[in-house]
Amino acid sequence: MRNQIEFEVSGKYALFTDPLTKIGGEKFSYQVPTYQALKGIVESIYWKPTIIWYIHEVRIMNVIQTESKGIRPIEYNGGNTLAYYTYLKDVKYRVRAYFDFNPHREDLVYDRNENKHHNIAKRSVQAGGRRDIFLGTRECQGYVEPCDFNEGKGFYDEVPEVDFGHMVHGISYPDETGRPERETRLWPVKMERGIIRFIRPEACELTRKTGEGVAKIFGSENMESVDQLHEELFAEGEKA
Amino acid sequence: MSVLDHKIDFAVILSVRNANPNGDPLNGNRPRQTYEGLGEISDVCLKRKIRNRLQDMGEAILVQSDERRDDGYRSIKERVDANADVQEYAKGKKQNNELYAQAACKTWVDVRSFGQVFAFSGGADASSGVSVGVRGPVSIHTALSVEPIAITSTQITKSVNSVTGKDPNKKGSDTMGMKHRVDFGVYVVYGSINTQLAEKTGFTKDDAEKIKQALISLFENDTSSARPDGSMEVHNLFWWKHQSKLGQYSSAKVHRSLKIKLKDDVVEGKSIDDYTWTIEPLEGLEPQRYVGL
């Protein structure tokens, strides 16, 4: 893939909340990461309004197992509740992602330097991300490291097919669709030999409008241009 | 004071002796344990202690423990609503989520460090979302013990009824209770401070220094019947200061470079002397070591 990065993300716990379980306040994780969760991880590694990240595929390396913990969430208006959250345990994923320029950001055409964005993205993978990495929720801190996608042995490499039914694919935001509304997307998930190949967001057939919104405006006054950042990262001559 | 311009990773080695470091409210308040039997201290428990230490240093804290609050507000909402700087951007003509978040970050050190979600009821137009989220630069992993922990549970009794019953000579059921403790455990806390988010929240070098001091003296003024004085001890804090914003190495490498294990001839760790830890050198990145208070 053009402009692709490959990395391994791992952590002791992960919580990709199934939204059906969120209503009762007791979160229960999906068995595999959603497209949106992985996109969030890639955006934690490196993101600019100029680009949109697409997740190509994810490889599940470790056996899927869960662990529940007792949590005492604090209410905003005072008081607290008690809840069991069910996490995935000891997770390791390998991800292939690539970026494209955001066609709805006509104002940022000057920032479209493919090569520089790609170099910065690769450097950010080396450094373990520009922001902290977490798996689904902030309490599940994880690590990003460069890897070869096909290397090593995954637990499900010999399993021909596992079907997870319909899962959340992600949320479409105004800045990536150009429409002033939020949509939630669903799709049927299949894992073949440990690998889930994601469809592109626009290829999802099951969508539902879930809110209104407008895209945040970016310009030279509230973002650093790719040229500046490239200069900063590669002029320092720091070790990768 | 200038905004933090270099990434920081940290690790804290602490030990627990005959105390309950962090009870599980859904498990009769037994010390938290993973399915492998390792002891656990949740990230939010550690953040609570850090907030308390910052409060002791005289910093303004938004999420204050109700029993040690330093103002009259009994909930986060009251504290937010009473702050004029922040409220200026909450409603009406000057409604602006970004300035709102900025004002909140400026006011409270814990918002600046850990972030916070301010839940709102929705505004009239589409652009004013339902809540303002601030993502903070300081992230902390759940602390796990190095070895599985042994938990001792003791049945305790109260010597007098809380309320006089029908028959004053009869003991009520509320006089029986349980206490749990970890006999001995060594836990490791990992965390890091991120420069990109520091720029967003205005987290300064000064703030990083305060977090460091809070970690060194984590269990000061934190004593309770579950954690008597001297039962919780911070042994070492490792503080890796990278030379750049992005960091010279990934946090994964840095955190892995701390190796802690039982000494070879020891079967069961009964004191901190049974453990040994070393730092694998990373070229060009030397941690500062601090001995806990």
CSV table of N, CA and C in Angstrom, one decimal, chain B residues 130-214:
chain,number,residue,atom,x,y,z
B,130,VAL,N,-22.0,18.0,23.3
B,130,VAL,CA,-22.6,17.7,24.6
B,130,VAL,C,-21.6,17.8,25.8
B,131,SER,N,-20.4,17.6,25.5
B,131,SER,CA,-19.4,17.8,26.6
B,131,SER,C,-18.0,18.2,26.1
B,132,VAL,N,-17.2,18.7,27.0
B,132,VAL,CA,-15.9,19.1,26.7
B,132,VAL,C,-14.9,18.1,27.3
B,133,GLY,N,-14.1,17.6,26.4
B,133,GLY,CA,-13.1,16.6,26.9
B,133,GLY,C,-11.7,17.2,26.8
B,134,VAL,N,-11.0,17.0,27.9
B,134,VAL,CA,-9.6,17.5,27.9
B,134,VAL,C,-8.7,16.2,28.1
B,135,ARG,N,-7.8,16.0,27.1
B,135,ARG,CA,-6.9,14.9,27.3
B,135,ARG,C,-5.6,15.3,27.8
B,136,GLY,N,-5.2,14.8,29.0
B,136,GLY,CA,-4.0,15.3,29.7
B,136,GLY,C,-2.8,14.5,29.3
B,137,PRO,N,-1.6,15.1,29.5
B,137,PRO,CA,-0.3,14.5,29.1
B,137,PRO,C,0.2,13.4,30.0
B,138,VAL,N,-0.3,13.4,31.3
B,138,VAL,CA,0.3,12.4,32.2
B,138,VAL,C,-0.5,11.1,32.1
B,139,SER,N,0.1,10.0,31.7
B,139,SER,CA,-0.7,8.7,31.6
B,139,SER,C,0.0,7.7,32.6
B,140,ILE,N,-0.8,7.0,33.3
B,140,ILE,CA,-0.2,6.1,34.3
B,140,ILE,C,-0.8,4.7,34.0
B,141,HIS,N,0.0,3.7,34.1
B,141,HIS,CA,-0.4,2.3,33.9
B,141,HIS,C,-0.9,1.8,35.2
B,142,THR,N,-1.8,0.8,35.2
B,142,THR,CA,-2.2,0.1,36.4
B,142,THR,C,-1.0,-0.6,37.0
B,143,ALA,N,-0.7,-0.4,38.3
B,143,ALA,CA,0.4,-1.0,38.9
B,143,ALA,C,0.2,-2.5,39.2
B,144,LEU,N,1.1,-3.3,38.8
B,144,LEU,CA,1.0,-4.7,39.2
B,144,LEU,C,2.2,-5.2,40.1
B,145,SER,N,1.9,-6.2,40.9
B,145,SER,CA,3.0,-6.7,41.7
B,145,SER,C,3.9,-7.6,40.9
B,146,VAL,N,5.2,-7.7,41.3
B,146,VAL,CA,6.1,-8.5,40.6
B,146,VAL,C,5.8,-10.0,40.7
B,147,GLU,N,5.4,-10.4,41.9
B,147,GLU,CA,5.1,-11.8,42.2
B,147,GLU,C,3.7,-11.9,42.6
B,148,PRO,N,3.0,-13.1,42.5
B,148,PRO,CA,1.7,-13.2,43.1
B,148,PRO,C,1.7,-12.9,44.6
B,149,ILE,N,0.6,-12.3,45.0
B,149,ILE,CA,0.5,-11.8,46.4
B,149,ILE,C,-0.3,-12.8,47.3
B,150,ALA,N,0.1,-12.9,48.6
B,150,ALA,CA,-0.7,-13.7,49.5
B,150,ALA,C,-1.6,-12.7,50.3
B,151,ILE,N,-2.9,-13.1,50.3
B,151,ILE,CA,-3.8,-12.2,51.1
B,151,ILE,C,-4.2,-12.9,52.3
B,152,THR,N,-4.1,-12.2,53.5
B,152,THR,CA,-4.6,-12.7,54.7
B,152,THR,C,-5.9,-12.0,55.0
B,153,SER,N,-7.0,-12.7,55.3
B,153,SER,CA,-8.3,-12.2,55.7
B,153,SER,C,-8.5,-12.5,57.2
B,154,THR,N,-8.9,-11.4,57.9
B,154,THR,CA,-9.1,-11.6,59.3
B,154,THR,C,-10.6,-11.2,59.6
B,155,GLN,N,-11.2,-12.0,60.5
B,155,GLN,CA,-12.5,-11.7,60.9
B,155,GLN,C,-12.4,-10.7,62.1
B,156,ILE,N,-13.1,-9.6,62.1
B,156,ILE,CA,-12.9,-8.7,63.2
B,156,ILE,C,-14.3,-8.4,63.8
B,157,THR,N,-14.3,-8.0,65.1
B,157,THR,CA,-15.6,-7.7,65.7
B,157,THR,C,-15.5,-6.4,66.4
B,158,LYS,N,-16.7,-5.8,66.5
B,158,LYS,CA,-16.9,-4.5,67.1
B,158,LYS,C,-17.3,-4.8,68.5
B,159,SER,N,-16.9,-4.0,69.5
B,159,SER,CA,-17.2,-4.3,70.9
B,159,SER,C,-18.5,-3.7,71.4
B,160,VAL,N,-19.1,-3.0,70.5
B,160,VAL,CA,-20.4,-2.4,71.0
B,160,VAL,C,-21.3,-2.2,69.8
B,161,ASN,N,-22.6,-2.3,70.1
B,161,ASN,CA,-23.6,-2.1,69.0
B,161,ASN,C,-23.6,-0.7,68.5
B,162,SER,N,-23.9,-0.4,67.3
B,162,SER,CA,-24.0,0.9,66.8
B,162,SER,C,-25.3,1.6,67.3
B,163,VAL,N,-26.4,0.8,67.3
B,163,VAL,CA,-27.7,1.3,67.8
B,163,VAL,C,-28.2,0.3,68.8
B,164,THR,N,-28.8,0.9,69.9
B,164,THR,CA,-29.3,0.0,70.9
B,164,THR,C,-30.5,-0.8,70.4
B,165,GLY,N,-30.5,-2.1,70.4
B,165,GLY,CA,-31.5,-2.9,69.9
B,165,GLY,C,-32.6,-3.1,70.9
B,166,LYS,N,-33.6,-4.0,70.5
B,166,LYS,CA,-34.7,-4.4,71.4
B,166,LYS,C,-34.1,-4.9,72.7
B,167,ASP,N,-33.2,-5.8,72.6
B,167,ASP,CA,-32.5,-6.4,73.7
B,167,ASP,C,-31.1,-5.9,73.8
B,168,PRO,N,-30.8,-5.0,74.7
B,168,PRO,CA,-29.5,-4.3,74.8
B,168,PRO,C,-28.4,-5.3,75.0
B,169,ASN,N,-28.7,-6.5,75.5
B,169,ASN,CA,-27.6,-7.4,75.8
B,169,ASN,C,-27.2,-8.2,74.6
B,170,LYS,N,-28.0,-8.2,73.5
B,170,LYS,CA,-27.7,-9.0,72.4
B,170,LYS,C,-26.8,-8.2,71.4
B,171,LYS,N,-25.9,-8.9,70.9
B,171,LYS,CA,-25.0,-8.3,69.9
B,171,LYS,C,-25.6,-8.3,68.5
B,172,GLY,N,-25.6,-7.1,67.9
B,172,GLY,CA,-26.2,-7.0,66.5
B,172,GLY,C,-25.3,-7.7,65.5
B,173,SER,N,-25.8,-7.9,64.3
B,173,SER,CA,-25.0,-8.5,63.2
B,173,SER,C,-24.0,-7.6,62.7
B,174,ASP,N,-24.1,-6.3,62.9
B,174,ASP,CA,-23.2,-5.3,62.4
B,174,ASP,C,-21.9,-5.3,63.2
B,175,THR,N,-21.8,-6.1,64.2
B,175,THR,CA,-20.5,-6.1,65.0
B,175,THR,C,-19.5,-7.0,64.4
B,176,MET,N,-19.9,-7.8,63.3
B,176,MET,CA,-18.9,-8.7,62.7
B,176,MET,C,-18.4,-8.0,61.4
B,177,GLY,N,-17.2,-8.1,61.1
B,177,GLY,CA,-16.6,-7.6,59.8
B,177,GLY,C,-15.4,-8.3,59.4
B,178,MET,N,-14.9,-7.9,58.2
B,178,MET,CA,-13.7,-8.5,57.7
B,178,MET,C,-12.6,-7.5,57.4
B,179,LYS,N,-11.4,-7.8,57.6
B,179,LYS,CA,-10.3,-7.0,57.1
B,179,LYS,C,-9.3,-7.9,56.3
B,180,HIS,N,-8.8,-7.3,55.2
B,180,HIS,CA,-7.9,-8.1,54.4
B,180,HIS,C,-6.6,-7.3,54.3
B,181,ARG,N,-5.5,-8.0,54.1
B,181,ARG,CA,-4.3,-7.3,53.9
B,181,ARG,C,-3.4,-8.2,53.0
B,182,VAL,N,-2.5,-7.5,52.3
B,182,VAL,CA,-1.4,-8.1,51.6
B,182,VAL,C,-0.2,-8.3,52.5
B,183,ASP,N,0.3,-9.6,52.6
B,183,ASP,CA,1.4,-9.8,53.5
B,183,ASP,C,2.6,-9.0,53.1
B,184,PHE,N,3.1,-9.3,51.9
B,184,PHE,CA,4.1,-8.5,51.4
B,184,PHE,C,4.1,-8.5,49.9
B,185,GLY,N,4.2,-7.4,49.2
B,185,GLY,CA,4.3,-7.3,47.8
B,185,GLY,C,5.1,-6.1,47.3
B,186,VAL,N,5.7,-6.3,46.2
B,186,VAL,CA,6.4,-5.2,45.5
B,186,VAL,C,5.7,-4.9,44.2
B,187,TYR,N,5.3,-3.7,44.1
B,187,TYR,CA,4.5,-3.2,42.9
B,187,TYR,C,5.4,-2.3,42.1
B,188,VAL,N,5.1,-2.3,40.8
B,188,VAL,CA,5.8,-1.3,39.9
B,188,VAL,C,4.7,-0.5,39.2
B,189,VAL,N,5.0,0.8,39.2
B,189,VAL,CA,4.1,1.8,38.5
B,189,VAL,C,4.8,2.3,37.3
B,190,TYR,N,4.2,2.2,36.1
B,190,TYR,CA,4.9,2.9,35.0
B,190,TYR,C,4.0,4.0,34.5
B,191,GLY,N,4.7,5.0,33.9
B,191,GLY,CA,3.9,6.1,33.4
B,191,GLY,C,4.7,7.0,32.4
B,192,SER,N,4.1,7.9,31.8
B,192,SER,CA,4.9,8.8,31.0
B,192,SER,C,4.2,10.2,30.8
B,193,ILE,N,4.9,11.1,30.5
B,193,ILE,CA,4.4,12.5,30.3
B,193,ILE,C,4.7,12.9,28.8
B,194,ASN,N,3.6,13.3,28.1
B,194,ASN,CA,3.7,13.4,26.7
B,194,ASN,C,3.7,14.9,26.3
B,195,THR,N,4.7,15.3,25.5
B,195,THR,CA,4.8,16.7,25.2
B,195,THR,C,3.7,17.3,24.3
B,196,GLN,N,3.2,16.5,23.4
B,196,GLN,CA,2.2,17.1,22.5
B,196,GLN,C,1.0,17.5,23.3
B,197,LEU,N,0.6,16.6,24.2
B,197,LEU,CA,-0.6,16.9,25.0
B,197,LEU,C,-0.3,18.0,26.0
B,198,ALA,N,1.0,18.1,26.4
B,198,ALA,CA,1.4,19.1,27.4
B,198,ALA,C,1.2,20.5,26.8
B,199,GLU,N,1.5,20.6,25.5
B,199,GLU,CA,1.3,21.9,24.8
B,199,GLU,C,-0.1,22.2,24.7
B,200,LYS,N,-1.0,21.2,24.6
B,200,LYS,CA,-2.4,21.5,24.5
B,200,LYS,C,-3.0,22.0,25.8
B,201,THR,N,-2.5,21.4,26.9
B,201,THR,CA,-3.1,21.8,28.2
B,201,THR,C,-2.3,22.8,28.9
B,202,GLY,N,-1.2,23.2,28.4
B,202,GLY,CA,-0.3,24.1,29.1
B,202,GLY,C,0.4,23.6,30.3
B,203,PHE,N,0.8,22.3,30.2
B,203,PHE,CA,1.5,21.6,31.3
B,203,PHE,C,2.9,22.0,31.3
B,204,THR,N,3.4,22.6,32.4
B,204,THR,CA,4.8,23.2,32.3
B,204,THR,C,5.8,22.2,32.9
B,205,LYS,N,7.1,22.6,32.8
B,205,LYS,CA,8.2,21.9,33.4
B,205,LYS,C,8.0,21.9,34.9
B,206,ASP,N,7.5,23.0,35.4
B,206,ASP,CA,7.2,23.1,36.9
B,206,ASP,C,6.2,22.1,37.3
B,207,ASP,N,5.2,21.9,36.5
B,207,ASP,CA,4.2,20.9,36.8
B,207,ASP,C,4.8,19.5,36.9
B,208,ALA,N,5.7,19.2,35.9
B,208,ALA,CA,6.3,17.9,35.8
B,208,ALA,C,7.1,17.7,37.1
B,209,GLU,N,7.8,18.8,37.6
B,209,GLU,CA,8.6,18.7,38.8
B,209,GLU,C,7.7,18.4,40.0
B,210,LYS,N,6.5,18.9,40.0
B,210,LYS,CA,5.5,18.7,41.1
B,210,LYS,C,5.0,17.2,41.1
B,211,ILE,N,4.8,16.7,39.9
B,211,ILE,CA,4.4,15.3,39.7
B,211,ILE,C,5.5,14.4,40.3
B,212,LYS,N,6.7,14.8,40.0
B,212,LYS,CA,7.8,14.0,40.4
B,212,LYS,C,7.9,14.0,42.0
B,213,GLN,N,7.7,15.2,42.6
B,213,GLN,CA,7.7,15.3,44.0
B,213,GLN,C,6.6,14.5,44.6
B,214,ALA,N,5.4,14.5,44.0
B,214,ALA,CA,4.3,13.8,44.4
B,214,ALA,C,4.5,12.3,44.4
